[in-house]
Amino acid sequence: MLSSKHMLGLRNTSTGEIQEILDTAELMKIVITSNNKKTPHLQGRSIMTVFYENSTRTRLSFELACKYMSGTASNMAASSSSVAKGESLIDTARTLDVMGTDIMILRHPMSGAPHIMARNVNAAVINAGDGTNEHPTQALLDMYTMREKLGGIKGLRVAIVGDIRHSRVARSNVYGLTKMGASVVAAGPPTLLPPEMEALGCSLTDRVDDAIRGADVVMGLRIQLERQKKGLFPSMREYHRYFGLTEERMALARDGALVMHPGPVNRGVEISTEVADSKESVINEQVTNGVAVRMALLFMLTRQRTEVDL
Ligand code: CP
């Protein structure tokens, strides 16, 4: 059981809850890798993906997860909705709520937006990425992938490399991975390394080689140009040269270290094509596991509303 009716972030999610989500996702993975991707767990239930920012993986995997479990999935893209006519987040949320939505999945450019939504609706709310704050389902699928590939999370050394300052993926991973017993080092240009991240339990370095040396997992992050002012690094070419994941740099990691990336990938910037497509890369598996993890969460949050067992 989850202690909250919502999934707003991993900051306040316990080790036991993370464990339970990952264990449930393991069962869901069996479903999505079978020839009959259908369960009855969301029959009669409806979810709404409410996206104020673009998405491919998160939105579609939530919709698929719902459909695989026989639920009704609808999407509201802010750009083509009445948000464009000036409707507020709270009025939008209340409108979707009274349509009978059981779970709302919100992506929003403002940190804290899902928390505001959760206070104003009866539906359960899942944070699908809020500003630079958290992206909990991404970190859960990342942890699931590490556990699946490496047998566990405890004791792993994880290097997160790239635009740490603007990354909700980095924040959720630091919360989750440290709770699960991994050590995390975040690396990137000094201008993209906020000192306050250390207080979350990771170490910081602007020496990417040092971060990667001996790592079990190396996670590249996209430069989030949409969230930053100009001038935080000289050029894309120089960024790749000094901070990108290249074959030469990956040779410093432990033998067989996983290459991860939440996507979308900018090849030749934060990661080379050779590394993104290497045999150590689990970027595609992350996407598959995202469906299983989101099925697990939808199931667990719905079960809390109905007390029906798997
Ligand atoms: N990783 C991730 O959140 O991807 P999308 O933006 O495509 O959802």
PDB file of C-alpha atoms and ligand atoms in Angstrom:
ATOM      1  CA  MET A   1       0.000   0.000   0.000  1.00  0.00           C
ATOM      2  CA  LEU A   2       1.121   3.533  -0.703  1.00  0.00           C
ATOM      3  CA  SER A   3       0.792   5.998   2.150  1.00  0.00           C
ATOM      4  CA  SER A   4      -0.605   8.718  -0.148  1.00  0.00           C
ATOM      5  CA  LYS A   5      -3.476   8.602  -2.637  1.00  0.00           C
ATOM      6  CA  HIS A   6      -1.192  10.542  -5.034  1.00  0.00           C
ATOM      7  CA  MET A   7       2.283  10.027  -6.513  1.00  0.00           C
ATOM      8  CA  LEU A   8       3.748  13.521  -6.433  1.00  0.00           C
ATOM      9  CA  GLY A   9       7.436  12.706  -5.999  1.00  0.00           C
ATOM     10  CA  LEU A  10       9.998  10.360  -4.473  1.00  0.00           C
ATOM     11  CA  ARG A  11      11.084  12.876  -1.851  1.00  0.00           C
ATOM     12  CA  ASN A  12       8.263  11.669   0.403  1.00  0.00           C
ATOM     13  CA  THR A  13       8.046   8.082  -0.849  1.00  0.00           C
ATOM     14  CA  SER A  14       9.519   5.452   1.482  1.00  0.00           C
ATOM     15  CA  THR A  15      11.990   2.691   0.621  1.00  0.00           C
ATOM     16  CA  GLY A  16       9.245   0.117   1.261  1.00  0.00           C
ATOM     17  CA  GLU A  17       6.856   1.879  -1.103  1.00  0.00           C
ATOM     18  CA  ILE A  18       9.494   2.081  -3.851  1.00  0.00           C
ATOM     19  CA  GLN A  19      10.209  -1.623  -3.341  1.00  0.00           C
ATOM     20  CA  GLU A  20       6.503  -2.473  -3.632  1.00  0.00           C
ATOM     21  CA  ILE A  21       6.104  -0.430  -6.828  1.00  0.00           C
ATOM     22  CA  LEU A  22       9.122  -2.151  -8.405  1.00  0.00           C
ATOM     23  CA  ASP A  23       7.876  -5.604  -7.319  1.00  0.00           C
ATOM     24  CA  THR A  24       4.427  -4.882  -8.791  1.00  0.00           C
ATOM     25  CA  ALA A  25       6.042  -3.625 -12.010  1.00  0.00           C
ATOM     26  CA  GLU A  26       7.797  -6.988 -12.291  1.00  0.00           C
ATOM     27  CA  LEU A  27       4.370  -8.658 -12.532  1.00  0.00           C
ATOM     28  CA  MET A  28       3.216  -6.059 -15.059  1.00  0.00           C
ATOM     29  CA  LYS A  29       6.315  -6.685 -17.182  1.00  0.00           C
ATOM     30  CA  ILE A  30       5.196 -10.305 -17.554  1.00  0.00           C
ATOM     31  CA  VAL A  31       1.881  -9.004 -18.947  1.00  0.00           C
ATOM     32  CA  ILE A  32       3.401  -6.592 -21.470  1.00  0.00           C
ATOM     33  CA  THR A  33       5.906  -9.124 -22.761  1.00  0.00           C
ATOM     34  CA  SER A  34       3.195 -11.744 -23.316  1.00  0.00           C
ATOM     35  CA  ASN A  35       0.961 -12.243 -26.349  1.00  0.00           C
ATOM     36  CA  ASN A  36      -2.108 -11.169 -24.381  1.00  0.00           C
ATOM     37  CA  LYS A  37      -1.487  -7.672 -23.069  1.00  0.00           C
ATOM     38  CA  LYS A  38      -4.804  -7.374 -21.285  1.00  0.00           C
ATOM     39  CA  THR A  39      -5.793  -7.424 -17.620  1.00  0.00           C
ATOM     40  CA  PRO A  40      -9.083  -6.345 -16.015  1.00  0.00           C
ATOM     41  CA  HIS A  41      -7.522  -4.211 -13.264  1.00  0.00           C
ATOM     42  CA  LEU A  42      -8.710  -0.793 -14.488  1.00  0.00           C
ATOM     43  CA  GLN A  43     -12.065  -1.927 -15.854  1.00  0.00           C
ATOM     44  CA  GLY A  44     -14.575   0.854 -15.219  1.00  0.00           C
ATOM     45  CA  ARG A  45     -11.813   3.316 -14.365  1.00  0.00           C
ATOM     46  CA  SER A  46     -10.664   6.379 -16.280  1.00  0.00           C
ATOM     47  CA  ILE A  47      -7.378   8.238 -16.431  1.00  0.00           C
ATOM     48  CA  MET A  48      -6.646  11.627 -17.967  1.00  0.00           C
ATOM     49  CA  THR A  49      -3.183  12.694 -19.131  1.00  0.00           C
ATOM     50  CA  VAL A  50      -3.021  16.480 -18.706  1.00  0.00           C
ATOM     51  CA  PHE A  51       0.086  17.743 -20.464  1.00  0.00           C
ATOM     52  CA  TYR A  52       1.197  21.377 -20.498  1.00  0.00           C
ATOM     53  CA  GLU A  53       4.559  20.339 -22.020  1.00  0.00           C
ATOM     54  CA  ASN A  54       5.457  18.033 -24.879  1.00  0.00           C
ATOM     55  CA  SER A  55       5.995  14.331 -24.297  1.00  0.00           C
ATOM     56  CA  THR A  56       6.316  11.104 -26.239  1.00  0.00           C
ATOM     57  CA  ARG A  57       7.346   8.433 -23.717  1.00  0.00           C
ATOM     58  CA  THR A  58       5.554   9.478 -20.547  1.00  0.00           C
ATOM     59  CA  ARG A  59       2.180  10.361 -22.028  1.00  0.00           C
ATOM     60  CA  LEU A  60       1.929   7.401 -24.384  1.00  0.00           C
ATOM     61  CA  SER A  61       3.183   4.870 -21.852  1.00  0.00           C
ATOM     62  CA  PHE A  62       0.552   6.016 -19.324  1.00  0.00           C
ATOM     63  CA  GLU A  63      -2.142   5.741 -22.004  1.00  0.00           C
ATOM     64  CA  LEU A  64      -0.949   2.288 -23.071  1.00  0.00           C
ATOM     65  CA  ALA A  65      -0.617   1.154 -19.446  1.00  0.00           C
ATOM     66  CA  CYS A  66      -4.240   2.139 -18.842  1.00  0.00           C
ATOM     67  CA  LYS A  67      -5.487   0.455 -22.020  1.00  0.00           C
ATOM     68  CA  TYR A  68      -3.562  -2.756 -21.248  1.00  0.00           C
ATOM     69  CA  MET A  69      -5.468  -2.868 -17.956  1.00  0.00           C
ATOM     70  CA  SER A  70      -8.872  -2.282 -19.616  1.00  0.00           C
ATOM     71  CA  GLY A  71      -9.280   1.307 -18.421  1.00  0.00           C
ATOM     72  CA  THR A  72     -10.390   4.387 -20.350  1.00  0.00           C
ATOM     73  CA  ALA A  73      -7.554   6.778 -21.220  1.00  0.00           C
ATOM     74  CA  SER A  74      -8.080  10.353 -22.421  1.00  0.00           C
ATOM     75  CA  ASN A  75      -5.617  13.128 -23.139  1.00  0.00           C
ATOM     76  CA  MET A  76      -5.759  16.863 -22.659  1.00  0.00           C
ATOM     77  CA  ALA A  77      -2.992  18.767 -24.423  1.00  0.00           C
ATOM     78  CA  ALA A  78      -2.914  22.286 -22.978  1.00  0.00           C
ATOM     79  CA  SER A  79      -2.086  23.839 -26.348  1.00  0.00           C
ATOM     80  CA  SER A  80      -5.326  22.622 -27.943  1.00  0.00           C
ATOM     81  CA  SER A  81      -7.550  23.020 -24.868  1.00  0.00           C
ATOM     82  CA  SER A  82      -9.353  25.910 -23.167  1.00  0.00           C
ATOM     83  CA  VAL A  83      -6.083  26.636 -21.339  1.00  0.00           C
ATOM     84  CA  ALA A  84      -5.268  28.569 -24.533  1.00  0.00           C
ATOM     85  CA  LYS A  85      -8.352  30.727 -23.771  1.00  0.00           C
ATOM     86  CA  GLY A  86      -7.044  31.571 -20.305  1.00  0.00           C
ATOM     87  CA  GLU A  87      -8.549  28.841 -18.092  1.00  0.00           C
ATOM     88  CA  SER A  88      -6.507  28.365 -14.920  1.00  0.00           C
ATOM     89  CA  LEU A  89      -4.878  25.116 -13.803  1.00  0.00           C
ATOM     90  CA  ILE A  90      -7.286  24.777 -10.877  1.00  0.00           C
ATOM     91  CA  ASP A  91     -10.398  25.410 -12.995  1.00  0.00           C
ATOM     92  CA  THR A  92      -9.111  22.968 -15.616  1.00  0.00           C
ATOM     93  CA  ALA A  93      -8.400  20.326 -12.958  1.00  0.00           C
ATOM     94  CA  ARG A  94     -11.846  20.727 -11.353  1.00  0.00           C
ATOM     95  CA  THR A  95     -13.493  20.460 -14.786  1.00  0.00           C
ATOM     96  CA  LEU A  96     -11.707  17.181 -15.545  1.00  0.00           C
ATOM     97  CA  ASP A  97     -12.439  15.963 -12.016  1.00  0.00           C
ATOM     98  CA  VAL A  98     -16.207  16.329 -12.304  1.00  0.00           C
ATOM     99  CA  MET A  99     -16.136  14.325 -15.539  1.00  0.00           C
ATOM    100  CA  GLY A 100     -15.414  11.337 -13.280  1.00  0.00           C
ATOM    101  CA  THR A 101     -11.671  10.994 -13.802  1.00  0.00           C
ATOM    102  CA  ASP A 102     -10.097   8.544 -11.345  1.00  0.00           C
ATOM    103  CA  ILE A 103      -6.444   9.413 -11.952  1.00  0.00           C
ATOM    104  CA  MET A 104      -5.023  12.629 -13.428  1.00  0.00           C
ATOM    105  CA  ILE A 105      -1.490  12.559 -14.749  1.00  0.00           C
ATOM    106  CA  LEU A 106      -0.043  16.050 -14.934  1.00  0.00           C
ATOM    107  CA  ARG A 107       3.027  17.423 -16.702  1.00  0.00           C
ATOM    108  CA  HIS A 108       3.533  21.129 -16.106  1.00  0.00           C
ATOM    109  CA  PRO A 109       6.397  23.636 -16.488  1.00  0.00           C
ATOM    110  CA  MET A 110       5.851  24.983 -12.961  1.00  0.00           C
ATOM    111  CA  SER A 111       7.440  23.129 -10.044  1.00  0.00           C
ATOM    112  CA  GLY A 112       4.715  22.215  -7.559  1.00  0.00           C
ATOM    113  CA  ALA A 113       1.816  22.270 -10.043  1.00  0.00           C
ATOM    114  CA  PRO A 114       0.768  18.626  -9.320  1.00  0.00           C
ATOM    115  CA  HIS A 115       0.692  19.420  -5.581  1.00  0.00           C
ATOM    116  CA  ILE A 116      -1.718  22.303  -6.279  1.00  0.00           C
ATOM    117  CA  MET A 117      -3.844  20.054  -8.485  1.00  0.00           C
ATOM    118  CA  ALA A 118      -3.924  17.328  -5.817  1.00  0.00           C
ATOM    119  CA  ARG A 119      -5.327  19.791  -3.268  1.00  0.00           C
ATOM    120  CA  ASN A 120      -8.208  20.704  -5.581  1.00  0.00           C
ATOM    121  CA  VAL A 121      -9.529  17.406  -6.980  1.00  0.00           C
ATOM    122  CA  ASN A 122     -11.006  14.136  -5.776  1.00  0.00           C
ATOM    123  CA  ALA A 123      -8.989  12.170  -8.341  1.00  0.00           C
ATOM    124  CA  ALA A 124      -5.583  10.725  -7.538  1.00  0.00           C
ATOM    125  CA  VAL A 125      -2.792  12.793  -9.123  1.00  0.00           C
ATOM    126  CA  ILE A 126       0.441  11.492 -10.631  1.00  0.00           C
ATOM    127  CA  ASN A 127       3.298  13.895 -11.292  1.00  0.00           C
ATOM    128  CA  ALA A 128       4.524  13.310 -14.866  1.00  0.00           C
ATOM    129  CA  GLY A 129       7.206  16.010 -14.492  1.00  0.00           C
ATOM    130  CA  ASP A 130       6.852  19.421 -12.825  1.00  0.00           C
ATOM    131  CA  GLY A 131       9.296  22.136 -13.824  1.00  0.00           C
ATOM    132  CA  THR A 132      12.732  21.367 -12.421  1.00  0.00           C
ATOM    133  CA  ASN A 133      11.320  19.605  -9.360  1.00  0.00           C
ATOM    134  CA  GLU A 134      10.553  15.883  -9.859  1.00  0.00           C
ATOM    135  CA  HIS A 135       9.716  13.225 -12.449  1.00  0.00           C
ATOM    136  CA  PRO A 136       9.033  10.300 -10.127  1.00  0.00           C
ATOM    137  CA  THR A 137       7.822   7.733 -12.669  1.00  0.00           C
ATOM    138  CA  GLN A 138      11.006   8.254 -14.723  1.00  0.00           C
ATOM    139  CA  ALA A 139      13.181   7.569 -11.669  1.00  0.00           C
ATOM    140  CA  LEU A 140      11.078   4.516 -10.796  1.00  0.00           C
ATOM    141  CA  LEU A 141      11.545   3.066 -14.276  1.00  0.00           C
ATOM    142  CA  ASP A 142      15.244   3.886 -14.090  1.00  0.00           C
ATOM    143  CA  MET A 143      15.543   2.046 -10.768  1.00  0.00           C
ATOM    144  CA  TYR A 144      13.491  -0.842 -12.136  1.00  0.00           C
ATOM    145  CA  THR A 145      15.894  -1.117 -15.088  1.00  0.00           C
ATOM    146  CA  MET A 146      18.972  -1.062 -12.822  1.00  0.00           C
ATOM    147  CA  ARG A 147      17.463  -3.720 -10.564  1.00  0.00           C
ATOM    148  CA  GLU A 148      16.484  -5.895 -13.529  1.00  0.00           C
ATOM    149  CA  LYS A 149      19.869  -5.640 -15.246  1.00  0.00           C
ATOM    150  CA  LEU A 150      22.233  -5.587 -12.253  1.00  0.00           C
ATOM    151  CA  GLY A 151      20.278  -7.646  -9.704  1.00  0.00           C
ATOM    152  CA  GLY A 152      19.751  -4.848  -7.181  1.00  0.00           C
ATOM    153  CA  ILE A 153      20.262  -1.173  -6.414  1.00  0.00           C
ATOM    154  CA  LYS A 154      21.998  -1.237  -3.024  1.00  0.00           C
ATOM    155  CA  GLY A 155      25.718  -0.504  -3.306  1.00  0.00           C
ATOM    156  CA  LEU A 156      25.602   0.703  -6.926  1.00  0.00           C
ATOM    157  CA  ARG A 157      27.638   3.723  -7.929  1.00  0.00           C
ATOM    158  CA  VAL A 158      25.523   5.821 -10.297  1.00  0.00           C
ATOM    159  CA  ALA A 159      26.923   8.763 -12.271  1.00  0.00           C
ATOM    160  CA  ILE A 160      24.332  11.239 -13.578  1.00  0.00           C
ATOM    161  CA  VAL A 161      25.953  13.450 -16.216  1.00  0.00           C
ATOM    162  CA  GLY A 162      24.595  16.544 -17.930  1.00  0.00           C
ATOM    163  CA  ASP A 163      22.255  19.435 -17.200  1.00  0.00           C
ATOM    164  CA  ILE A 164      21.707  18.729 -13.517  1.00  0.00           C
ATOM    165  CA  ARG A 165      20.406  22.223 -12.741  1.00  0.00           C
ATOM    166  CA  HIS A 166      17.260  21.901 -14.845  1.00  0.00           C
ATOM    167  CA  SER A 167      16.689  18.169 -14.422  1.00  0.00           C
ATOM    168  CA  ARG A 168      13.643  16.851 -12.564  1.00  0.00           C
ATOM    169  CA  VAL A 169      14.892  13.373 -13.569  1.00  0.00           C
ATOM    170  CA  ALA A 170      18.136  13.949 -11.646  1.00  0.00           C
ATOM    171  CA  ARG A 171      16.276  15.109  -8.538  1.00  0.00           C
ATOM    172  CA  SER A 172      13.879  12.166  -8.457  1.00  0.00           C
ATOM    173  CA  ASN A 173      16.726   9.735  -9.099  1.00  0.00           C
ATOM    174  CA  VAL A 174      18.824  11.196  -6.289  1.00  0.00           C
ATOM    175  CA  TYR A 175      15.885  10.872  -3.867  1.00  0.00           C
ATOM    176  CA  GLY A 176      15.066   7.326  -4.985  1.00  0.00           C
ATOM    177  CA  LEU A 177      18.524   5.869  -5.506  1.00  0.00           C
ATOM    178  CA  THR A 178      19.945   7.119  -2.208  1.00  0.00           C
ATOM    179  CA  LYS A 179      16.918   5.720  -0.339  1.00  0.00           C
ATOM    180  CA  MET A 180      17.556   2.377  -2.034  1.00  0.00           C
ATOM    181  CA  GLY A 181      21.226   2.366  -0.946  1.00  0.00           C
ATOM    182  CA  ALA A 182      23.043   3.519  -4.106  1.00  0.00           C
ATOM    183  CA  SER A 183      25.633   6.282  -4.133  1.00  0.00           C
ATOM    184  CA  VAL A 184      25.052   9.014  -6.696  1.00  0.00           C
ATOM    185  CA  VAL A 185      27.488  11.480  -8.201  1.00  0.00           C
ATOM    186  CA  ALA A 186      26.108  14.257 -10.390  1.00  0.00           C
ATOM    187  CA  ALA A 187      28.469  15.759 -12.958  1.00  0.00           C
ATOM    188  CA  GLY A 188      28.382  18.528 -15.536  1.00  0.00           C
ATOM    189  CA  PRO A 189      29.599  22.052 -16.241  1.00  0.00           C
ATOM    190  CA  PRO A 190      29.863  24.145 -13.044  1.00  0.00           C
ATOM    191  CA  THR A 191      27.095  26.441 -14.343  1.00  0.00           C
ATOM    192  CA  LEU A 192      24.704  23.463 -14.520  1.00  0.00           C
ATOM    193  CA  LEU A 193      25.537  22.048 -11.064  1.00  0.00           C
ATOM    194  CA  PRO A 194      23.399  23.661  -8.344  1.00  0.00           C
ATOM    195  CA  PRO A 195      25.267  23.405  -5.004  1.00  0.00           C
ATOM    196  CA  GLU A 196      21.973  22.743  -3.153  1.00  0.00           C
ATOM    197  CA  MET A 197      21.783  19.319  -4.855  1.00  0.00           C
ATOM    198  CA  GLU A 198      24.403  18.055  -2.380  1.00  0.00           C
ATOM    199  CA  ALA A 199      21.878  18.489   0.416  1.00  0.00           C
ATOM    200  CA  LEU A 200      19.708  15.849  -1.326  1.00  0.00           C
ATOM    201  CA  GLY A 201      22.386  13.226  -0.714  1.00  0.00           C
ATOM    202  CA  CYS A 202      24.569  13.119  -3.849  1.00  0.00           C
ATOM    203  CA  SER A 203      28.058  14.422  -4.530  1.00  0.00           C
ATOM    204  CA  LEU A 204      28.792  16.944  -7.277  1.00  0.00           C
ATOM    205  CA  THR A 205      31.736  17.326  -9.623  1.00  0.00           C
ATOM    206  CA  ASP A 206      32.535  19.233 -12.802  1.00  0.00           C
ATOM    207  CA  ARG A 207      35.046  16.487 -13.698  1.00  0.00           C
ATOM    208  CA  VAL A 208      32.960  14.069 -15.730  1.00  0.00           C
ATOM    209  CA  ASP A 209      35.821  11.558 -16.008  1.00  0.00           C
ATOM    210  CA  ASP A 210      36.019  11.331 -12.208  1.00  0.00           C
ATOM    211  CA  ALA A 211      32.274  10.738 -11.963  1.00  0.00           C
ATOM    212  CA  ILE A 212      32.307   7.965 -14.576  1.00  0.00           C
ATOM    213  CA  ARG A 213      35.426   6.192 -13.294  1.00  0.00           C
ATOM    214  CA  GLY A 214      34.287   2.919 -11.671  1.00  0.00           C
ATOM    215  CA  ALA A 215      30.565   3.675 -12.103  1.00  0.00           C
ATOM    216  CA  ASP A 216      28.082   0.795 -12.415  1.00  0.00           C
ATOM    217  CA  VAL A 217      25.576   3.019 -14.191  1.00  0.00           C
ATOM    218  CA  VAL A 218      26.146   6.146 -16.281  1.00  0.00           C
ATOM    219  CA  MET A 219      23.035   8.194 -16.973  1.00  0.00           C
ATOM    220  CA  GLY A 220      23.223  10.984 -19.544  1.00  0.00           C
ATOM    221  CA  LEU A 221      20.845  13.930 -19.384  1.00  0.00           C
ATOM    222  CA  ARG A 222      19.674  16.231 -22.144  1.00  0.00           C
ATOM    223  CA  ILE A 223      20.600  19.906 -22.126  1.00  0.00           C
ATOM    224  CA  GLN A 224      17.240  21.552 -21.407  1.00  0.00           C
ATOM    225  CA  LEU A 225      17.573  24.592 -23.635  1.00  0.00           C
ATOM    226  CA  GLU A 226      13.883  25.376 -23.059  1.00  0.00           C
ATOM    227  CA  ARG A 227      14.569  26.017 -19.359  1.00  0.00           C
ATOM    228  CA  GLN A 228      17.811  27.948 -19.454  1.00  0.00           C
ATOM    229  CA  LYS A 229      19.050  31.382 -20.255  1.00  0.00           C
ATOM    230  CA  LYS A 230      21.792  31.675 -22.847  1.00  0.00           C
ATOM    231  CA  GLY A 231      25.456  31.422 -21.899  1.00  0.00           C
ATOM    232  CA  LEU A 232      25.604  28.502 -19.450  1.00  0.00           C
ATOM    233  CA  PHE A 233      28.134  26.732 -21.691  1.00  0.00           C
ATOM    234  CA  PRO A 234      30.101  27.874 -24.768  1.00  0.00           C
ATOM    235  CA  SER A 235      28.694  25.714 -27.609  1.00  0.00           C
ATOM    236  CA  MET A 236      27.133  22.296 -28.279  1.00  0.00           C
ATOM    237  CA  ARG A 237      30.362  21.104 -29.882  1.00  0.00           C
ATOM    238  CA  GLU A 238      32.440  22.079 -26.855  1.00  0.00           C
ATOM    239  CA  TYR A 239      29.804  20.673 -24.512  1.00  0.00           C
ATOM    240  CA  HIS A 240      30.112  17.287 -26.223  1.00  0.00           C
ATOM    241  CA  ARG A 241      33.885  17.423 -26.112  1.00  0.00           C
ATOM    242  CA  TYR A 242      34.171  18.242 -22.405  1.00  0.00           C
ATOM    243  CA  PHE A 243      31.009  16.757 -20.887  1.00  0.00           C
ATOM    244  CA  GLY A 244      29.455  14.332 -23.422  1.00  0.00           C
ATOM    245  CA  LEU A 245      29.279  10.562 -22.972  1.00  0.00           C
ATOM    246  CA  THR A 246      31.817   9.244 -25.474  1.00  0.00           C
ATOM    247  CA  GLU A 247      33.306   5.764 -25.930  1.00  0.00           C
ATOM    248  CA  GLU A 248      36.580   7.055 -24.511  1.00  0.00           C
ATOM    249  CA  ARG A 249      34.871   8.280 -21.345  1.00  0.00           C
ATOM    250  CA  MET A 250      32.699   5.175 -20.986  1.00  0.00           C
ATOM    251  CA  ALA A 251      35.916   3.070 -20.944  1.00  0.00           C
ATOM    252  CA  LEU A 252      36.510   4.554 -17.465  1.00  0.00           C
ATOM    253  CA  ALA A 253      33.318   2.961 -16.098  1.00  0.00           C
ATOM    254  CA  ARG A 254      33.157  -0.518 -14.606  1.00  0.00           C
ATOM    255  CA  ASP A 255      33.195  -3.299 -17.214  1.00  0.00           C
ATOM    256  CA  GLY A 256      29.615  -3.812 -18.405  1.00  0.00           C
ATOM    257  CA  ALA A 257      28.370  -0.579 -16.818  1.00  0.00           C
ATOM    258  CA  LEU A 258      24.881   0.367 -17.987  1.00  0.00           C
ATOM    259  CA  VAL A 259      24.370   3.379 -20.247  1.00  0.00           C
ATOM    260  CA  MET A 260      21.057   5.066 -19.474  1.00  0.00           C
ATOM    261  CA  HIS A 261      19.226   8.137 -20.725  1.00  0.00           C
ATOM    262  CA  PRO A 262      15.619   9.203 -20.017  1.00  0.00           C
ATOM    263  CA  GLY A 263      15.156  10.479 -23.581  1.00  0.00           C
ATOM    264  CA  PRO A 264      14.695  12.333 -25.770  1.00  0.00           C
ATOM    265  CA  VAL A 265      18.337  11.928 -26.785  1.00  0.00           C
ATOM    266  CA  ASN A 266      20.319  14.643 -28.553  1.00  0.00           C
ATOM    267  CA  ARG A 267      22.932  12.545 -30.325  1.00  0.00           C
ATOM    268  CA  GLY A 268      26.330  14.194 -30.588  1.00  0.00           C
ATOM    269  CA  VAL A 269      25.567  16.569 -27.705  1.00  0.00           C
ATOM    270  CA  GLU A 270      25.191  14.842 -24.314  1.00  0.00           C
ATOM    271  CA  ILE A 271      25.858  11.369 -25.761  1.00  0.00           C
ATOM    272  CA  SER A 272      27.516  10.020 -28.905  1.00  0.00           C
ATOM    273  CA  THR A 273      25.616   7.752 -31.279  1.00  0.00           C
ATOM    274  CA  GLU A 274      28.167   4.991 -30.593  1.00  0.00           C
ATOM    275  CA  VAL A 275      27.462   5.096 -26.847  1.00  0.00           C
ATOM    276  CA  ALA A 276      23.671   5.499 -27.240  1.00  0.00           C
ATOM    277  CA  ASP A 277      23.574   2.422 -29.477  1.00  0.00           C
ATOM    278  CA  SER A 278      26.248   0.388 -27.653  1.00  0.00           C
ATOM    279  CA  LYS A 279      25.540  -3.067 -26.231  1.00  0.00           C
ATOM    280  CA  GLU A 280      25.695  -1.546 -22.745  1.00  0.00           C
ATOM    281  CA  SER A 281      22.920   0.899 -23.591  1.00  0.00           C
ATOM    282  CA  VAL A 282      19.548   0.102 -21.995  1.00  0.00           C
ATOM    283  CA  ILE A 283      17.761   3.197 -23.318  1.00  0.00           C
ATOM    284  CA  ASN A 284      15.151   1.129 -25.171  1.00  0.00           C
ATOM    285  CA  GLU A 285      14.607  -1.174 -22.174  1.00  0.00           C
ATOM    286  CA  GLN A 286      13.968   1.922 -20.057  1.00  0.00           C
ATOM    287  CA  VAL A 287      11.075   2.815 -22.356  1.00  0.00           C
ATOM    288  CA  THR A 288       9.581  -0.702 -22.152  1.00  0.00           C
ATOM    289  CA  ASN A 289       9.972  -0.743 -18.379  1.00  0.00           C
ATOM    290  CA  GLY A 290       8.222   2.626 -18.242  1.00  0.00           C
ATOM    291  CA  VAL A 291       5.008   0.943 -19.348  1.00  0.00           C
ATOM    292  CA  ALA A 292       5.332  -1.742 -16.644  1.00  0.00           C
ATOM    293  CA  VAL A 293       6.095   0.790 -13.897  1.00  0.00           C
ATOM    294  CA  ARG A 294       3.185   3.018 -14.912  1.00  0.00           C
ATOM    295  CA  MET A 295       0.865   0.011 -14.991  1.00  0.00           C
ATOM    296  CA  ALA A 296       2.016  -0.804 -11.459  1.00  0.00           C
ATOM    297  CA  LEU A 297       1.325   2.719 -10.227  1.00  0.00           C
ATOM    298  CA  LEU A 298      -2.085   2.968 -11.895  1.00  0.00           C
ATOM    299  CA  PHE A 299      -2.985  -0.392 -10.393  1.00  0.00           C
ATOM    300  CA  MET A 300      -1.764   0.495  -6.902  1.00  0.00           C
ATOM    301  CA  LEU A 301      -3.432   3.915  -6.816  1.00  0.00           C
ATOM    302  CA  THR A 302      -6.704   2.484  -8.156  1.00  0.00           C
ATOM    303  CA  ARG A 303      -6.582  -0.392  -5.680  1.00  0.00           C
ATOM    304  CA  GLN A 304      -6.289   2.148  -2.877  1.00  0.00           C
ATOM    305  CA  ARG A 305      -9.513   3.684  -4.108  1.00  0.00           C
ATOM    306  CA  THR A 306     -11.321   0.320  -4.356  1.00  0.00           C
ATOM    307  CA  GLU A 307      -9.418  -2.172  -2.137  1.00  0.00           C
ATOM    308  CA  VAL A 308      -9.487  -4.810  -4.908  1.00  0.00           C
ATOM    309  CA  ASP A 309      -6.618  -7.306  -4.907  1.00  0.00           C
ATOM    310  CA  LEU A 310      -4.336  -8.238  -7.835  1.00  0.00           C
TER     311      LEU A 310
HETATM  312  N1   CP B   1      11.723  10.835 -20.387  1.00  0.00           N
HETATM  313  C1   CP B   1      10.628  11.562 -20.691  1.00  0.00           C
HETATM  314  O1   CP B   1       9.962  12.133 -19.820  1.00  0.00           O
HETATM  315  O2   CP B   1      10.343  11.577 -22.037  1.00  0.00           O
HETATM  316  P1   CP B   1       9.103  12.358 -22.685  1.00  0.00           P
HETATM  317  O3   CP B   1       9.383  13.840 -22.522  1.00  0.00           O
HETATM  318  O4   CP B   1       9.094  11.925 -24.130  1.00  0.00           O
HETATM  319  O5   CP B   1       7.866  11.974 -21.939  1.00  0.00           O
END
